[in-house]
Amino acid sequence: MNIKHKDFNLSDLPKHNVYQVPEDYFDRLPTRIMSRTVAAPTRQWLPVQVWQTVRVAMAPLVLLVLFVGVFYLADKSQTEQQFNLANVPDADIVNYLTAYSTVESADLAELNALKRQELTADFLNVSAADAEAELEYYHLRDTDY
Amino acid sequence: MEDKEILEKFANPDSRNLAFNQLVRKYQQKVYWHIRKMVIDHDDADDLTQEVFLKVWKNLENFRQDAQLYTWLYRIATNECLTFLSNKKKKFFLPINDVAAELSEKIDSSPQISGDEIQLKLQKALLKLPDKQRLVFNMKYYDDLKYEEISEILGTSVGALKASYHLAVKKIEDFLKQD
């Protein structure tokens, strides 16, 4: 066949196997393979059917273990907190509450002393004019109630 | 013996060896020739064919029957070929063209390869293709597999396989026309 012809197509070429094997190769190959399987056990951790059944059964079991675990850990944590609080001396608790009470009173006193303009500027970080403009933007309607 | 019967007998420990022997006899030539066309050398193909069937022996019990047995065998054989060729490239620190040149040299020198000039030239032209494209060409041209079957074996879309095959044919025809 002239393969230099411009119209050469692969489909025109007859399919031919150029490779050969030794004589009786395919007669002997199964025996050689079988002899190697003796030393190589099948890989079967769990049969497929058993694994499928176990897999379905394991789902609720895993959920149960998770639930028990979370419940146990939460209970243990709460018990530890109660235990730690019981160890704090009464004097320390009284001091703590006194200090807290003083701070809250001071805050309230400070708030009372502030004028409206200062309250807006210091606490809301916005000018009174901006706050009013913002309010004007939204119109209350009866249906909002 | 039908594949289904082979698998049923393999599941029974008493008839496992008999069933596997039947499987090897049924598919040994398909597996061997698929590998041989990729690795060229008979001894390499012989080693790989045995490795493929050993893997089949170890994993057949877990074979999911939603795939066909022979496409599963092809898939294992294909993976073995690609791994072998990849290792060959890494082992000798050679770029792909040098491995292709080594295999091409075997076509000229091996006593177990013979044919007329055009047939040998076709084999050398195939070695110019990337490994996966060569696999696609072999499975379509020589083994007459359907694109859907090749898709199942290689895990590639049918469209991509069609494009790959037609490109391969064009490359080969161009190569054969050149010299």
CSV table of C-alpha atoms in Angstrom, one decimal:
chain,number,residue,atom,x,y,z
A,1,MET,CA,0.0,0.0,0.0
A,2,ASN,CA,1.3,3.4,-0.9
A,3,ILE,CA,1.1,5.3,2.4
A,4,LYS,CA,2.5,8.5,0.9
A,5,HIS,CA,-0.7,9.1,-1.1
A,6,LYS,CA,-2.5,12.3,0.1
A,7,ASP,CA,-5.8,10.5,0.5
A,8,PHE,CA,-4.5,7.7,2.7
A,9,ASN,CA,-7.0,6.7,5.4
A,10,LEU,CA,-6.3,4.5,8.4
A,11,SER,CA,-9.6,2.7,7.7
A,12,ASP,CA,-8.1,1.4,4.4
A,13,LEU,CA,-5.3,-0.4,6.4
A,14,PRO,CA,-6.2,-4.0,7.4
A,15,LYS,CA,-5.9,-4.5,11.2
A,16,HIS,CA,-3.0,-6.8,11.9
A,17,ASN,CA,-1.4,-7.9,15.2
A,18,VAL,CA,2.4,-7.6,14.9
A,19,TYR,CA,3.0,-8.9,18.3
A,20,GLN,CA,3.7,-12.6,19.1
A,21,VAL,CA,3.8,-14.7,22.2
A,22,PRO,CA,6.0,-17.7,23.0
A,23,GLU,CA,4.5,-21.1,22.0
A,24,ASP,CA,1.7,-22.4,24.3
A,25,TYR,CA,1.9,-19.1,26.3
A,26,PHE,CA,-1.9,-18.9,26.9
A,27,ASP,CA,-2.1,-22.6,27.8
A,28,ARG,CA,0.4,-22.2,30.6
A,29,LEU,CA,-0.6,-18.7,31.9
A,30,PRO,CA,-3.6,-19.8,33.9
A,31,THR,CA,-1.6,-22.4,35.8
A,32,ARG,CA,1.1,-19.8,36.6
A,33,ILE,CA,-1.4,-17.3,37.8
A,34,MET,CA,-3.2,-19.9,39.9
A,35,SER,CA,0.0,-20.9,41.6
A,36,ARG,CA,0.5,-17.3,42.7
A,37,THR,CA,-3.0,-17.0,44.1
A,38,VAL,CA,-2.2,-19.7,46.7
A,39,ALA,CA,0.1,-17.3,48.4
A,40,ALA,CA,-2.2,-14.3,48.0
A,41,PRO,CA,-5.4,-14.6,50.1
A,42,THR,CA,-8.5,-12.7,49.0
A,43,ARG,CA,-8.8,-9.3,50.5
A,44,GLN,CA,-12.0,-9.6,52.6
A,45,TRP,CA,-12.2,-7.5,55.7
A,46,LEU,CA,-15.9,-7.9,55.8
A,47,PRO,CA,-18.1,-9.5,53.2
A,48,VAL,CA,-20.1,-6.9,51.2
A,49,GLN,CA,-23.5,-8.1,52.4
A,50,VAL,CA,-22.5,-8.1,56.0
A,51,TRP,CA,-20.9,-4.7,55.8
A,52,GLN,CA,-24.0,-3.2,54.2
A,53,THR,CA,-26.2,-4.6,57.1
A,54,VAL,CA,-23.7,-3.5,59.7
A,55,ARG,CA,-23.4,0.0,58.2
A,56,VAL,CA,-27.2,0.6,58.4
A,57,ALA,CA,-27.3,-0.8,62.0
A,58,MET,CA,-24.3,1.4,63.0
A,59,ALA,CA,-26.0,4.7,62.2
A,60,PRO,CA,-28.4,4.9,65.2
A,61,LEU,CA,-25.6,3.4,67.4
A,62,VAL,CA,-23.3,6.2,66.5
A,63,LEU,CA,-26.0,8.8,67.2
A,64,LEU,CA,-26.7,7.2,70.6
A,65,VAL,CA,-23.0,7.3,71.5
A,66,LEU,CA,-22.8,11.0,70.5
A,67,PHE,CA,-25.9,11.9,72.6
A,68,VAL,CA,-24.5,10.1,75.7
A,69,GLY,CA,-21.1,11.7,75.2
A,70,VAL,CA,-22.5,15.2,74.9
A,71,PHE,CA,-24.9,14.7,77.8
A,72,TYR,CA,-22.1,13.3,80.0
A,73,LEU,CA,-19.6,16.1,79.2
A,74,ALA,CA,-22.2,18.9,79.7
A,75,ASP,CA,-23.2,17.4,83.1
A,76,LYS,CA,-19.6,17.1,84.2
A,77,SER,CA,-18.9,20.7,83.2
A,78,GLN,CA,-21.9,22.0,85.2
A,79,THR,CA,-20.8,20.0,88.3
A,80,GLU,CA,-17.3,21.5,88.1
A,81,GLN,CA,-18.7,25.0,88.0
A,82,GLN,CA,-20.8,24.4,91.0
A,83,PHE,CA,-17.9,22.9,92.8
A,84,ASN,CA,-15.6,25.8,92.0
A,85,LEU,CA,-18.1,28.4,93.2
A,86,ALA,CA,-18.6,26.5,96.5
A,87,ASN,CA,-14.9,26.9,97.1
A,88,VAL,CA,-14.9,30.7,96.9
A,89,PRO,CA,-14.8,32.3,100.4
A,90,ASP,CA,-17.9,34.3,101.4
A,91,ALA,CA,-15.7,37.4,102.0
A,92,ASP,CA,-14.6,37.4,98.4
A,93,ILE,CA,-18.1,37.1,97.1
A,94,VAL,CA,-19.2,40.1,99.3
A,95,ASN,CA,-16.3,42.2,98.1
A,96,TYR,CA,-17.0,41.3,94.5
A,97,LEU,CA,-20.7,42.2,94.8
A,98,THR,CA,-19.9,45.5,96.6
A,99,ALA,CA,-17.5,46.6,93.9
A,100,TYR,CA,-20.0,45.8,91.2
A,101,SER,CA,-22.7,47.7,93.0
A,102,THR,CA,-20.5,50.8,93.3
A,103,VAL,CA,-19.6,50.8,89.6
A,104,GLU,CA,-23.3,50.5,88.5
A,105,SER,CA,-24.3,53.4,90.8
A,106,ALA,CA,-21.5,55.5,89.5
A,107,ASP,CA,-22.6,54.8,85.9
A,108,LEU,CA,-26.1,55.8,86.6
A,109,ALA,CA,-25.0,59.0,88.4
A,110,GLU,CA,-22.9,59.9,85.4
A,111,LEU,CA,-25.8,59.3,83.0
A,112,ASN,CA,-28.1,61.6,85.0
A,113,ALA,CA,-25.6,64.3,84.9
A,114,LEU,CA,-25.3,64.3,81.1
A,115,LYS,CA,-27.4,66.7,79.0
A,116,ARG,CA,-29.3,65.5,76.0
A,117,GLN,CA,-26.7,66.9,73.5
A,118,GLU,CA,-23.8,65.2,75.4
A,119,LEU,CA,-25.6,61.9,75.7
A,120,THR,CA,-26.1,61.8,71.9
A,121,ALA,CA,-22.6,62.8,71.1
A,122,ASP,CA,-20.7,60.6,73.6
A,123,PHE,CA,-22.8,57.5,73.7
A,124,LEU,CA,-24.3,57.2,70.2
A,125,ASN,CA,-21.5,58.9,68.4
A,126,VAL,CA,-23.9,60.8,66.2
A,127,SER,CA,-25.0,64.5,66.0
A,128,ALA,CA,-28.5,65.5,67.1
A,129,ALA,CA,-29.2,66.9,63.6
A,130,ASP,CA,-28.2,63.6,61.9
A,131,ALA,CA,-30.4,61.7,64.4
A,132,GLU,CA,-33.4,63.9,63.7
A,133,ALA,CA,-32.9,63.6,59.9
A,134,GLU,CA,-32.8,59.9,60.3
A,135,LEU,CA,-36.0,59.9,62.2
A,136,GLU,CA,-37.7,62.1,59.6
A,137,TYR,CA,-36.7,59.7,56.9
A,138,TYR,CA,-39.0,57.0,58.3
A,139,HIS,CA,-42.7,57.8,58.5
A,140,LEU,CA,-44.7,55.9,61.0
A,141,ARG,CA,-47.9,54.6,59.6
A,142,ASP,CA,-51.0,53.2,61.3
A,143,THR,CA,-50.4,49.8,59.8
A,144,ASP,CA,-47.0,49.5,61.6
A,145,TYR,CA,-48.7,49.1,64.9
B,1,MET,CA,-19.3,-19.9,31.5
B,2,GLU,CA,-21.2,-16.6,32.0
B,3,ASP,CA,-19.7,-13.9,34.2
B,4,LYS,CA,-22.6,-14.2,36.7
B,5,GLU,CA,-22.0,-17.9,37.1
B,6,ILE,CA,-18.3,-17.3,37.6
B,7,LEU,CA,-19.0,-14.7,40.3
B,8,GLU,CA,-21.5,-17.0,42.1
B,9,LYS,CA,-19.0,-19.9,42.1
B,10,PHE,CA,-16.2,-17.6,43.2
B,11,ALA,CA,-18.4,-16.6,46.2
B,12,ASN,CA,-18.4,-20.2,47.3
B,13,PRO,CA,-15.1,-21.2,48.9
B,14,ASP,CA,-15.4,-24.8,47.6
B,15,SER,CA,-15.6,-23.7,44.0
B,16,ARG,CA,-13.5,-20.5,44.2
B,17,ASN,CA,-10.4,-21.8,42.5
B,18,LEU,CA,-12.4,-23.4,39.7
B,19,ALA,CA,-14.3,-20.2,39.1
B,20,PHE,CA,-11.2,-18.1,39.0
B,21,ASN,CA,-9.5,-20.5,36.7
B,22,GLN,CA,-12.4,-20.1,34.3
B,23,LEU,CA,-12.2,-16.3,34.6
B,24,VAL,CA,-8.5,-16.3,33.8
B,25,ARG,CA,-9.0,-18.6,30.8
B,26,LYS,CA,-11.9,-16.4,29.5
B,27,TYR,CA,-10.2,-13.0,29.8
B,28,GLN,CA,-6.4,-13.7,29.7
B,29,GLN,CA,-6.0,-12.9,26.1
B,30,LYS,CA,-8.0,-9.6,26.2
B,31,VAL,CA,-6.1,-8.5,29.2
B,32,TYR,CA,-2.7,-9.6,27.9
B,33,TRP,CA,-3.1,-7.9,24.4
B,34,HIS,CA,-4.5,-4.7,26.0
B,35,ILE,CA,-1.3,-4.5,28.1
B,36,ARG,CA,1.1,-5.7,25.4
B,37,LYS,CA,0.0,-3.0,23.0
B,38,MET,CA,0.8,-0.4,25.7
B,39,VAL,CA,4.1,-1.8,27.0
B,40,ILE,CA,5.3,-3.5,23.8
B,41,ASP,CA,7.7,-5.9,25.5
B,42,HIS,CA,6.4,-9.5,26.1
B,43,ASP,CA,8.1,-10.0,29.5
B,44,ASP,CA,6.7,-6.7,30.8
B,45,ALA,CA,3.2,-7.6,29.5
B,46,ASP,CA,3.5,-11.1,31.1
B,47,ASP,CA,4.4,-9.6,34.5
B,48,LEU,CA,1.6,-7.0,34.3
B,49,THR,CA,-1.0,-9.5,33.2
B,50,GLN,CA,-0.2,-11.7,36.2
B,51,GLU,CA,-0.3,-8.7,38.5
B,52,VAL,CA,-3.7,-7.7,37.1
B,53,PHE,CA,-5.2,-11.2,37.8
B,54,LEU,CA,-3.7,-11.3,41.3
B,55,LYS,CA,-5.4,-8.0,42.0
B,56,VAL,CA,-8.6,-9.4,40.6
B,57,TRP,CA,-8.2,-12.5,42.8
B,58,LYS,CA,-7.8,-10.3,45.9
B,59,ASN,CA,-10.6,-7.9,45.1
B,60,LEU,CA,-13.2,-10.0,43.2
B,61,GLU,CA,-15.2,-10.7,46.3
B,62,ASN,CA,-15.8,-7.0,46.7
B,63,PHE,CA,-16.6,-6.4,43.0
B,64,ARG,CA,-19.8,-4.4,42.7
B,65,GLN,CA,-21.9,-6.0,40.0
B,66,ASP,CA,-23.3,-2.7,38.8
B,67,ALA,CA,-20.3,-2.7,36.4
B,68,GLN,CA,-19.5,-5.3,33.8
B,69,LEU,CA,-16.8,-7.7,34.8
B,70,TYR,CA,-14.7,-7.2,31.6
B,71,THR,CA,-14.8,-3.4,31.9
B,72,TRP,CA,-13.6,-3.8,35.5
B,73,LEU,CA,-10.8,-6.0,34.3
B,74,TYR,CA,-9.9,-3.5,31.6
B,75,ARG,CA,-9.8,-0.7,34.2
B,76,ILE,CA,-7.4,-2.6,36.4
B,77,ALA,CA,-5.2,-3.5,33.4
B,78,THR,CA,-5.3,0.1,32.2
B,79,ASN,CA,-4.2,1.4,35.7
B,80,GLU,CA,-1.4,-1.1,35.8
B,81,CYS,CA,-0.2,0.0,32.3
B,82,LEU,CA,-0.3,3.7,33.2
B,83,THR,CA,1.5,3.1,36.5
B,84,PHE,CA,4.2,1.0,34.8
B,85,LEU,CA,4.8,3.6,32.1
B,86,SER,CA,4.8,6.4,34.7
B,87,ASN,CA,7.4,4.5,36.8
B,88,LYS,CA,9.5,3.8,33.8
B,89,LYS,CA,9.7,7.5,33.1
B,90,LYS,CA,10.5,8.4,36.7
B,91,LYS,CA,13.0,5.6,37.1
B,92,PHE,CA,15.2,6.7,34.2
B,93,PHE,CA,14.6,10.4,34.6
B,94,LEU,CA,13.6,10.4,31.0
B,95,PRO,CA,11.2,12.7,29.2
B,96,ILE,CA,8.2,11.0,27.5
B,97,ASN,CA,9.9,11.0,24.1
B,98,ASP,CA,12.8,8.9,25.3
B,99,VAL,CA,10.5,6.2,26.7
B,100,ALA,CA,8.7,6.3,23.4
B,101,ALA,CA,12.0,6.0,21.6
B,102,GLU,CA,13.0,3.0,23.8
B,103,LEU,CA,9.7,1.3,23.0
B,104,SER,CA,10.1,2.2,19.3
B,105,GLU,CA,13.5,0.5,19.4
B,106,LYS,CA,11.9,-2.6,20.7
B,107,ILE,CA,9.6,-2.7,17.8
B,108,ASP,CA,12.6,-2.9,15.5
B,109,SER,CA,14.7,-5.3,17.5
B,110,SER,CA,12.3,-7.7,19.3
B,111,PRO,CA,12.1,-11.2,17.7
B,112,GLN,CA,8.5,-11.4,19.0
B,113,ILE,CA,7.3,-8.5,16.9
B,114,SER,CA,7.0,-8.9,13.1
B,115,GLY,CA,4.9,-7.5,10.3
B,116,ASP,CA,5.1,-5.6,7.1
B,117,GLU,CA,6.6,-2.1,7.0
B,118,ILE,CA,3.3,-0.2,7.2
B,119,GLN,CA,2.1,-2.2,10.2
B,120,LEU,CA,5.4,-1.7,12.1
B,121,LYS,CA,5.3,2.0,11.2
B,122,LEU,CA,1.7,2.2,12.5
B,123,GLN,CA,2.9,0.9,15.9
B,124,LYS,CA,5.7,3.5,16.0
B,125,ALA,CA,3.2,6.2,15.1
B,126,LEU,CA,1.1,5.1,18.1
B,127,LEU,CA,4.0,5.6,20.4
B,128,LYS,CA,4.0,9.3,19.4
B,129,LEU,CA,0.7,9.7,21.1
B,130,PRO,CA,0.2,10.5,24.8
B,131,ASP,CA,-0.4,7.3,26.9
B,132,LYS,CA,-4.1,7.9,27.5
B,133,GLN,CA,-4.8,8.8,23.9
B,134,ARG,CA,-3.0,5.6,22.9
B,135,LEU,CA,-5.2,3.7,25.3
B,136,VAL,CA,-8.3,5.2,23.7
B,137,PHE,CA,-7.1,4.5,20.2
B,138,ASN,CA,-6.2,0.8,21.1
B,139,MET,CA,-9.6,0.2,22.8
B,140,LYS,CA,-11.6,1.7,19.9
B,141,TYR,CA,-9.5,0.6,16.9
B,142,TYR,CA,-8.3,-2.8,17.9
B,143,ASP,CA,-10.7,-4.0,20.6
B,144,ASP,CA,-13.8,-2.4,19.0
B,145,LEU,CA,-15.1,-1.2,22.3
B,146,LYS,CA,-18.0,1.2,22.4
B,147,TYR,CA,-17.3,4.8,23.6
B,148,GLU,CA,-19.7,4.2,26.5
B,149,GLU,CA,-17.6,1.2,27.6
B,150,ILE,CA,-14.3,3.1,27.2
B,151,SER,CA,-15.9,5.9,29.2
B,152,GLU,CA,-16.6,3.4,32.0
B,153,ILE,CA,-13.1,2.1,32.0
B,154,LEU,CA,-11.3,5.5,31.8
B,155,GLY,CA,-13.8,7.6,33.7
B,156,THR,CA,-13.9,10.1,30.9
B,157,SER,CA,-16.9,11.6,29.0
B,158,VAL,CA,-18.0,10.1,25.7
B,159,GLY,CA,-17.6,13.4,24.0
B,160,ALA,CA,-14.0,13.8,25.1
B,161,LEU,CA,-13.2,10.2,24.0
B,162,LYS,CA,-14.7,10.8,20.5
B,163,ALA,CA,-12.6,14.0,20.2
B,164,SER,CA,-9.5,12.2,21.5
B,165,TYR,CA,-9.9,9.2,19.1
B,166,HIS,CA,-10.4,11.4,16.0
B,167,LEU,CA,-7.4,13.5,16.9
B,168,ALA,CA,-5.4,10.3,17.4
B,169,VAL,CA,-6.4,9.0,13.9
B,170,LYS,CA,-5.5,12.3,12.3
B,171,LYS,CA,-2.1,12.4,14.0
B,172,ILE,CA,-1.3,8.8,13.0
B,173,GLU,CA,-2.4,9.5,9.4
B,174,ASP,CA,-0.2,12.6,9.2
B,175,PHE,CA,2.7,10.6,10.6
B,176,LEU,CA,2.3,7.8,8.1
B,177,LYS,CA,2.1,10.2,5.2
B,178,GLN,CA,5.2,12.1,6.3
B,179,ASP,CA,8.1,9.7,5.6
